[in-house]
Amino acid sequence: MNLDVPTGIGAAFAFIFGASVGSFVCMVAYRLPRDLSIVSPRSYCESCERALPWWANIPIFAYLGLKGRCVLCGAPIPFRHFLAEVGLAVIALFLFLAFPLPDAIARFVLCAALWIVAIIDYDWRLIPNIITWPGMLVGLILASLMMPEIGWKSSLLGIILGGGVLFGTGYLYQLVRGREGVGLGDVWLLGMVGGFLGWPGVLFTMFFGSLIGAVGGIVFAVAGGGSTAPAPLGEPASDPEEADVSILRTEVPFGPYLALAAGVYAVFQPQLAHWYLS
Ligand SMILES: [Zn+2]
């Protein structure tokens, strides 16, 4: 790869920008479900709730320098902050180098939204519509204007496929079994993914997300997670059909797996297409 000086400066900027967004993503994921304002107050410690000095907000370095502890009260800073800062910094750097700038920006917007959704679904078992509903529209606009490999047709089909198919499946499941099969949050999440990544992106996200979800569910159960999906009263737990669908039940957060799968597609779409065609 030809790394000249402007590219090097751009890459450094992309990394720093990505790390800052990672810090912002954690703040949003913490405050949004608690109905706290995103704008004010400025960052504070989640344990002692005191405002942090500016330098304690420097992404990545503050965490390393403070050895993962709050400078005011010494409480451990959740490792997810560090993970989001490093993760989104690396993603921003990679996208900057691999895609034309507008395309890279559009893909990064999706990755940041997915990261917020994943944390909130993991913590609360819900996916906020306030992210996925505007996300579908933003996805359609960005895919039309800034993502030549997606385009508005595929984006529109993606929204219909993502929202429609899973919604239909969930509705059918509810009719047959008499309870909610797929969380509506997952449906809107796939709609947003479709808006950004088109209908092939939705297909990939559904299949790859289910795959890693199944593996993750098994690992979780073996590791002693125990109460992943308790069998409802009056139904035999050994019903084989039950085992098949339990992964789609809302007792297990499915959003993080879908988010991971969609993120993989957003970042590695050219490689995946090349690998699939060859
Ligand atoms: Zn503190």
mmCIF file of C-alpha atoms and ligand atoms in Angstrom:
data_model
loop_
_atom_site.group_PDB
_atom_site.id
_atom_site.type_symbol
_atom_site.label_atom_id
_atom_site.label_comp_id
_atom_site.label_asym_id
_atom_site.label_seq_id
_atom_site.Cartn_x
_atom_site.Cartn_y
_atom_site.Cartn_z
ATOM 1 C CA MET A 1 0.000 0.000 0.000
ATOM 2 C CA ASN A 2 1.240 3.456 -0.926
ATOM 3 C CA LEU A 3 1.249 5.524 2.277
ATOM 4 C CA ASP A 4 2.147 9.100 1.351
ATOM 5 C CA VAL A 5 2.125 11.990 3.828
ATOM 6 C CA PRO A 6 -1.504 13.219 3.296
ATOM 7 C CA THR A 7 -2.760 9.625 3.566
ATOM 8 C CA GLY A 8 -0.749 9.167 6.751
ATOM 9 C CA ILE A 9 -2.210 12.335 8.286
ATOM 10 C CA GLY A 10 -5.705 11.275 7.208
ATOM 11 C CA ALA A 11 -5.187 7.821 8.694
ATOM 12 C CA ALA A 12 -4.042 9.294 12.017
ATOM 13 C CA PHE A 13 -7.048 11.600 12.027
ATOM 14 C CA ALA A 14 -9.387 8.677 11.226
ATOM 15 C CA PHE A 15 -7.941 6.707 14.171
ATOM 16 C CA ILE A 16 -8.326 9.597 16.639
ATOM 17 C CA PHE A 17 -11.806 10.389 15.323
ATOM 18 C CA GLY A 18 -12.849 6.732 15.631
ATOM 19 C CA ALA A 19 -11.581 6.564 19.220
ATOM 20 C CA SER A 20 -13.527 9.728 20.133
ATOM 21 C CA VAL A 21 -16.707 8.312 18.593
ATOM 22 C CA GLY A 22 -16.090 5.111 20.600
ATOM 23 C CA SER A 23 -16.099 7.192 23.768
ATOM 24 C CA PHE A 24 -19.287 8.969 22.618
ATOM 25 C CA VAL A 25 -20.949 5.633 21.771
ATOM 26 C CA CYS A 26 -20.460 4.369 25.359
ATOM 27 C CA MET A 27 -21.880 7.605 26.750
ATOM 28 C CA VAL A 28 -24.985 7.342 24.532
ATOM 29 C CA ALA A 29 -25.429 3.638 25.336
ATOM 30 C CA TYR A 30 -25.292 4.481 29.049
ATOM 31 C CA ARG A 31 -27.536 7.544 29.047
ATOM 32 C CA LEU A 32 -30.162 6.718 26.380
ATOM 33 C CA PRO A 33 -31.919 3.821 28.204
ATOM 34 C CA ARG A 34 -31.793 5.811 31.461
ATOM 35 C CA ASP A 35 -33.530 8.801 29.846
ATOM 36 C CA LEU A 36 -30.554 11.042 30.599
ATOM 37 C CA SER A 37 -29.564 13.920 28.338
ATOM 38 C CA ILE A 38 -26.900 13.173 25.721
ATOM 39 C CA VAL A 39 -25.751 16.795 25.637
ATOM 40 C CA SER A 40 -25.331 17.717 29.302
ATOM 41 C CA PRO A 41 -23.745 17.305 31.723
ATOM 42 C CA ARG A 42 -20.360 16.576 30.178
ATOM 43 C CA SER A 43 -18.691 13.248 30.907
ATOM 44 C CA TYR A 44 -18.724 12.079 34.457
ATOM 45 C CA CYS A 45 -17.705 8.917 36.288
ATOM 46 C CA GLU A 46 -20.485 6.301 36.264
ATOM 47 C CA SER A 47 -19.591 5.352 39.857
ATOM 48 C CA CYS A 48 -19.031 8.619 41.744
ATOM 49 C CA GLU A 49 -20.965 10.740 39.207
ATOM 50 C CA ARG A 50 -18.456 13.609 39.502
ATOM 51 C CA ALA A 51 -17.350 15.507 36.399
ATOM 52 C CA LEU A 52 -14.036 14.282 35.024
ATOM 53 C CA PRO A 53 -11.114 16.598 34.196
ATOM 54 C CA TRP A 54 -10.693 17.046 30.437
ATOM 55 C CA TRP A 55 -7.567 14.908 30.191
ATOM 56 C CA ALA A 56 -9.334 11.941 31.813
ATOM 57 C CA ASN A 57 -11.606 11.907 28.746
ATOM 58 C CA ILE A 58 -8.833 11.394 26.202
ATOM 59 C CA PRO A 59 -9.836 8.138 24.521
ATOM 60 C CA ILE A 60 -7.640 5.028 24.933
ATOM 61 C CA PHE A 61 -4.705 6.875 26.586
ATOM 62 C CA ALA A 62 -6.654 8.000 29.669
ATOM 63 C CA TYR A 63 -7.792 4.414 30.255
ATOM 64 C CA LEU A 64 -4.246 3.098 29.894
ATOM 65 C CA GLY A 65 -2.672 5.943 31.898
ATOM 66 C CA LEU A 66 -5.160 5.556 34.758
ATOM 67 C CA LYS A 67 -4.871 1.741 34.591
ATOM 68 C CA GLY A 68 -8.643 1.489 34.049
ATOM 69 C CA ARG A 69 -9.622 3.332 37.241
ATOM 70 C CA CYS A 70 -11.523 6.563 37.888
ATOM 71 C CA VAL A 71 -9.089 9.378 38.737
ATOM 72 C CA LEU A 72 -11.476 10.738 41.383
ATOM 73 C CA CYS A 73 -12.838 7.688 43.224
ATOM 74 C CA GLY A 74 -10.687 4.793 42.010
ATOM 75 C CA ALA A 75 -13.662 2.723 40.837
ATOM 76 C CA PRO A 76 -12.906 0.531 37.829
ATOM 77 C CA ILE A 77 -13.875 2.101 34.489
ATOM 78 C CA PRO A 78 -15.901 -0.488 32.547
ATOM 79 C CA PHE A 79 -13.612 -2.294 30.101
ATOM 80 C CA ARG A 80 -16.238 -1.809 27.382
ATOM 81 C CA HIS A 81 -15.191 1.875 27.185
ATOM 82 C CA PHE A 82 -11.663 0.877 26.231
ATOM 83 C CA LEU A 83 -12.989 -1.806 23.888
ATOM 84 C CA ALA A 84 -15.302 0.628 22.050
ATOM 85 C CA GLU A 85 -12.567 3.272 21.742
ATOM 86 C CA VAL A 86 -9.980 0.865 20.337
ATOM 87 C CA GLY A 87 -12.540 -1.022 18.235
ATOM 88 C CA LEU A 88 -14.057 2.011 16.520
ATOM 89 C CA ALA A 89 -10.600 3.602 16.094
ATOM 90 C CA VAL A 90 -9.385 0.517 14.217
ATOM 91 C CA ILE A 91 -12.610 0.324 12.182
ATOM 92 C CA ALA A 92 -12.354 4.024 11.205
ATOM 93 C CA LEU A 93 -8.706 3.581 10.196
ATOM 94 C CA PHE A 94 -9.470 0.478 8.137
ATOM 95 C CA LEU A 95 -12.486 2.049 6.392
ATOM 96 C CA PHE A 96 -10.468 5.192 5.606
ATOM 97 C CA LEU A 97 -7.793 3.127 3.885
ATOM 98 C CA ALA A 98 -10.134 0.651 2.143
ATOM 99 C CA PHE A 99 -12.950 2.879 0.788
ATOM 100 C CA PRO A 100 -13.406 6.281 -0.877
ATOM 101 C CA LEU A 101 -14.023 8.855 1.878
ATOM 102 C CA PRO A 102 -17.846 9.307 1.489
ATOM 103 C CA ASP A 103 -18.353 5.526 1.402
ATOM 104 C CA ALA A 104 -16.083 5.092 4.440
ATOM 105 C CA ILE A 105 -18.036 7.748 6.391
ATOM 106 C CA ALA A 106 -21.395 6.095 5.599
ATOM 107 C CA ARG A 107 -20.107 2.684 6.728
ATOM 108 C CA PHE A 108 -18.653 4.196 9.901
ATOM 109 C CA VAL A 109 -21.989 5.816 10.799
ATOM 110 C CA LEU A 110 -23.588 2.354 10.624
ATOM 111 C CA CYS A 111 -20.819 0.751 12.722
ATOM 112 C CA ALA A 112 -21.201 3.383 15.458
ATOM 113 C CA ALA A 113 -25.005 2.909 15.508
ATOM 114 C CA LEU A 114 -24.572 -0.891 15.637
ATOM 115 C CA TRP A 115 -22.175 -0.567 18.574
ATOM 116 C CA ILE A 116 -24.708 1.499 20.552
ATOM 117 C CA VAL A 117 -27.496 -0.996 19.745
ATOM 118 C CA ALA A 118 -25.316 -3.957 20.776
ATOM 119 C CA ILE A 119 -24.474 -2.491 24.209
ATOM 120 C CA ILE A 120 -28.067 -1.437 24.960
ATOM 121 C CA ASP A 121 -29.526 -4.796 23.865
ATOM 122 C CA TYR A 122 -26.913 -6.644 25.923
ATOM 123 C CA ASP A 123 -27.686 -4.564 29.028
ATOM 124 C CA TRP A 124 -31.446 -4.129 28.716
ATOM 125 C CA ARG A 125 -32.658 -6.761 26.188
ATOM 126 C CA LEU A 126 -34.194 -4.046 24.060
ATOM 127 C CA ILE A 127 -33.266 -2.134 20.933
ATOM 128 C CA PRO A 128 -34.315 1.523 20.990
ATOM 129 C CA ASN A 129 -36.450 2.633 18.030
ATOM 130 C CA ILE A 130 -34.964 6.098 18.400
ATOM 131 C CA ILE A 131 -31.830 4.678 16.739
ATOM 132 C CA THR A 132 -33.242 2.155 14.256
ATOM 133 C CA TRP A 133 -36.157 4.176 12.834
ATOM 134 C CA PRO A 134 -34.115 7.239 11.816
ATOM 135 C CA GLY A 135 -31.350 4.750 10.973
ATOM 136 C CA MET A 136 -33.415 3.270 8.126
ATOM 137 C CA LEU A 137 -33.925 6.705 6.554
ATOM 138 C CA VAL A 138 -30.307 7.777 7.085
ATOM 139 C CA GLY A 139 -29.201 4.463 5.589
ATOM 140 C CA LEU A 140 -31.365 4.986 2.497
ATOM 141 C CA ILE A 141 -29.996 8.520 1.991
ATOM 142 C CA LEU A 142 -26.335 7.570 2.520
ATOM 143 C CA ALA A 143 -26.602 4.413 0.397
ATOM 144 C CA SER A 144 -28.137 6.457 -2.442
ATOM 145 C CA LEU A 145 -25.581 9.273 -2.340
ATOM 146 C CA MET A 146 -22.364 7.905 -0.877
ATOM 147 C CA MET A 147 -22.261 4.119 -1.318
ATOM 148 C CA PRO A 148 -21.935 3.201 -5.014
ATOM 149 C CA GLU A 149 -21.818 -0.540 -4.255
ATOM 150 C CA ILE A 150 -25.246 -0.366 -2.554
ATOM 151 C CA GLY A 151 -27.432 2.268 -4.272
ATOM 152 C CA TRP A 152 -31.026 3.270 -3.507
ATOM 153 C CA LYS A 153 -32.737 0.229 -5.067
ATOM 154 C CA SER A 154 -30.840 -2.335 -3.035
ATOM 155 C CA SER A 155 -31.192 -0.120 0.045
ATOM 156 C CA LEU A 156 -34.979 0.093 -0.318
ATOM 157 C CA LEU A 157 -35.229 -3.663 -0.927
ATOM 158 C CA GLY A 158 -33.002 -4.158 2.127
ATOM 159 C CA ILE A 159 -35.347 -2.155 4.356
ATOM 160 C CA ILE A 160 -38.363 -4.135 3.073
ATOM 161 C CA LEU A 161 -36.549 -7.481 3.376
ATOM 162 C CA GLY A 162 -35.046 -6.767 6.791
ATOM 163 C CA GLY A 163 -38.202 -5.348 8.298
ATOM 164 C CA GLY A 164 -40.678 -7.461 6.358
ATOM 165 C CA VAL A 165 -39.370 -11.007 6.435
ATOM 166 C CA LEU A 166 -38.484 -11.101 10.090
ATOM 167 C CA PHE A 167 -41.688 -9.272 10.976
ATOM 168 C CA GLY A 168 -43.648 -11.867 8.978
ATOM 169 C CA THR A 169 -41.808 -14.748 10.614
ATOM 170 C CA GLY A 170 -42.376 -13.295 14.048
ATOM 171 C CA TYR A 171 -46.053 -12.715 13.331
ATOM 172 C CA LEU A 172 -46.485 -16.282 12.052
ATOM 173 C CA TYR A 173 -44.667 -17.637 15.103
ATOM 174 C CA GLN A 174 -46.900 -15.604 17.356
ATOM 175 C CA LEU A 175 -50.013 -16.938 15.592
ATOM 176 C CA VAL A 176 -48.882 -20.548 15.928
ATOM 177 C CA ARG A 177 -47.268 -20.511 19.353
ATOM 178 C CA GLY A 178 -49.222 -17.719 20.941
ATOM 179 C CA ARG A 179 -46.313 -15.563 22.062
ATOM 180 C CA GLU A 180 -43.782 -13.174 20.673
ATOM 181 C CA GLY A 181 -41.028 -14.997 18.769
ATOM 182 C CA VAL A 182 -38.818 -12.274 17.430
ATOM 183 C CA GLY A 183 -38.416 -9.020 19.273
ATOM 184 C CA LEU A 184 -39.683 -6.137 17.172
ATOM 185 C CA GLY A 185 -36.434 -4.378 18.034
ATOM 186 C CA ASP A 186 -34.556 -7.009 16.010
ATOM 187 C CA VAL A 187 -36.898 -6.382 13.075
ATOM 188 C CA TRP A 188 -36.200 -2.647 12.997
ATOM 189 C CA LEU A 189 -32.498 -3.329 13.490
ATOM 190 C CA LEU A 190 -32.479 -5.498 10.349
ATOM 191 C CA GLY A 191 -34.440 -2.766 8.566
ATOM 192 C CA MET A 192 -31.689 -0.281 9.436
ATOM 193 C CA VAL A 193 -29.020 -2.746 8.307
ATOM 194 C CA GLY A 194 -30.914 -3.131 5.021
ATOM 195 C CA GLY A 195 -31.053 0.636 4.553
ATOM 196 C CA PHE A 196 -27.267 0.897 4.798
ATOM 197 C CA LEU A 197 -26.139 -2.407 3.285
ATOM 198 C CA GLY A 198 -28.884 -3.392 0.827
ATOM 199 C CA TRP A 199 -30.698 -6.716 0.570
ATOM 200 C CA PRO A 200 -27.559 -8.913 0.250
ATOM 201 C CA GLY A 201 -26.313 -7.296 3.473
ATOM 202 C CA VAL A 202 -29.569 -8.248 5.217
ATOM 203 C CA LEU A 203 -29.301 -11.873 4.035
ATOM 204 C CA PHE A 204 -25.698 -12.071 5.235
ATOM 205 C CA THR A 205 -26.604 -10.487 8.585
ATOM 206 C CA MET A 206 -29.510 -12.902 9.157
ATOM 207 C CA PHE A 207 -27.534 -16.038 8.324
ATOM 208 C CA PHE A 208 -24.174 -15.096 9.842
ATOM 209 C CA GLY A 209 -25.894 -13.486 12.858
ATOM 210 C CA SER A 210 -27.921 -16.663 13.516
ATOM 211 C CA LEU A 211 -24.778 -18.760 13.162
ATOM 212 C CA ILE A 212 -22.675 -16.801 15.655
ATOM 213 C CA GLY A 213 -25.789 -16.444 17.818
ATOM 214 C CA ALA A 214 -26.141 -20.237 17.965
ATOM 215 C CA VAL A 215 -22.445 -20.695 18.743
ATOM 216 C CA GLY A 216 -22.572 -17.893 21.304
ATOM 217 C CA GLY A 217 -25.670 -19.426 22.912
ATOM 218 C CA ILE A 218 -23.954 -22.807 23.258
ATOM 219 C CA VAL A 219 -20.798 -21.236 24.693
ATOM 220 C CA PHE A 220 -22.931 -19.198 27.098
ATOM 221 C CA ALA A 221 -24.858 -22.300 28.227
ATOM 222 C CA VAL A 222 -21.699 -24.426 28.618
ATOM 223 C CA ALA A 223 -19.931 -21.639 30.508
ATOM 224 C CA GLY A 224 -22.742 -21.864 33.073
ATOM 225 C CA GLY A 225 -24.857 -18.937 31.991
ATOM 226 C CA GLY A 226 -27.684 -21.235 33.083
ATOM 227 C CA SER A 227 -30.895 -19.303 32.680
ATOM 228 C CA THR A 228 -30.431 -18.333 29.027
ATOM 229 C CA ALA A 229 -33.944 -19.294 27.952
ATOM 230 C CA PRO A 230 -35.983 -20.854 30.722
ATOM 231 C CA ALA A 231 -38.698 -23.205 29.447
ATOM 232 C CA PRO A 232 -42.131 -21.716 30.095
ATOM 233 C CA LEU A 233 -44.392 -23.528 32.540
ATOM 234 C CA GLY A 234 -46.579 -26.259 31.133
ATOM 235 C CA GLU A 235 -44.377 -26.940 28.122
ATOM 236 C CA PRO A 236 -41.937 -29.833 27.901
ATOM 237 C CA ALA A 237 -38.396 -28.487 27.811
ATOM 238 C CA SER A 238 -37.230 -31.342 25.602
ATOM 239 C CA ASP A 239 -39.517 -30.376 22.697
ATOM 240 C CA PRO A 240 -37.064 -30.444 19.748
ATOM 241 C CA GLU A 241 -38.984 -27.654 17.993
ATOM 242 C CA GLU A 242 -38.552 -25.601 21.126
ATOM 243 C CA ALA A 243 -34.781 -25.968 20.976
ATOM 244 C CA ASP A 244 -34.756 -24.742 17.379
ATOM 245 C CA VAL A 245 -36.589 -21.513 18.037
ATOM 246 C CA SER A 246 -35.216 -20.743 21.484
ATOM 247 C CA ILE A 247 -32.386 -18.783 19.890
ATOM 248 C CA LEU A 248 -34.950 -16.377 18.423
ATOM 249 C CA ARG A 249 -36.653 -15.806 21.724
ATOM 250 C CA THR A 250 -36.285 -12.422 23.301
ATOM 251 C CA GLU A 251 -34.957 -13.864 26.576
ATOM 252 C CA VAL A 252 -31.596 -14.013 24.817
ATOM 253 C CA PRO A 253 -30.392 -10.718 23.365
ATOM 254 C CA PHE A 254 -30.038 -11.383 19.640
ATOM 255 C CA GLY A 255 -29.130 -7.802 18.733
ATOM 256 C CA PRO A 256 -25.404 -8.000 19.563
ATOM 257 C CA TYR A 257 -24.983 -10.958 17.176
ATOM 258 C CA LEU A 258 -26.908 -9.227 14.392
ATOM 259 C CA ALA A 259 -24.877 -6.064 15.009
ATOM 260 C CA LEU A 260 -21.601 -7.993 14.837
ATOM 261 C CA ALA A 261 -22.637 -9.741 11.608
ATOM 262 C CA ALA A 262 -23.758 -6.471 9.991
ATOM 263 C CA GLY A 263 -20.529 -4.789 11.096
ATOM 264 C CA VAL A 264 -18.456 -7.551 9.504
ATOM 265 C CA TYR A 265 -20.364 -7.058 6.236
ATOM 266 C CA ALA A 266 -20.033 -3.250 6.354
ATOM 267 C CA VAL A 267 -16.266 -3.442 6.823
ATOM 268 C CA PHE A 268 -15.382 -6.459 4.672
ATOM 269 C CA GLN A 269 -18.000 -6.284 1.900
ATOM 270 C CA PRO A 270 -15.461 -6.256 -0.990
ATOM 271 C CA GLN A 271 -13.518 -9.193 0.479
ATOM 272 C CA LEU A 272 -16.730 -11.160 1.127
ATOM 273 C CA ALA A 273 -18.026 -10.517 -2.401
ATOM 274 C CA HIS A 274 -14.675 -11.579 -3.866
ATOM 275 C CA TRP A 275 -14.570 -14.694 -1.697
ATOM 276 C CA TYR A 276 -18.192 -15.588 -2.543
ATOM 277 C CA LEU A 277 -17.728 -15.170 -6.305
ATOM 278 C CA SER A 278 -14.493 -17.164 -6.479
HETATM 279 ZN ZN ZN B 1 -15.401 8.004 40.003
#
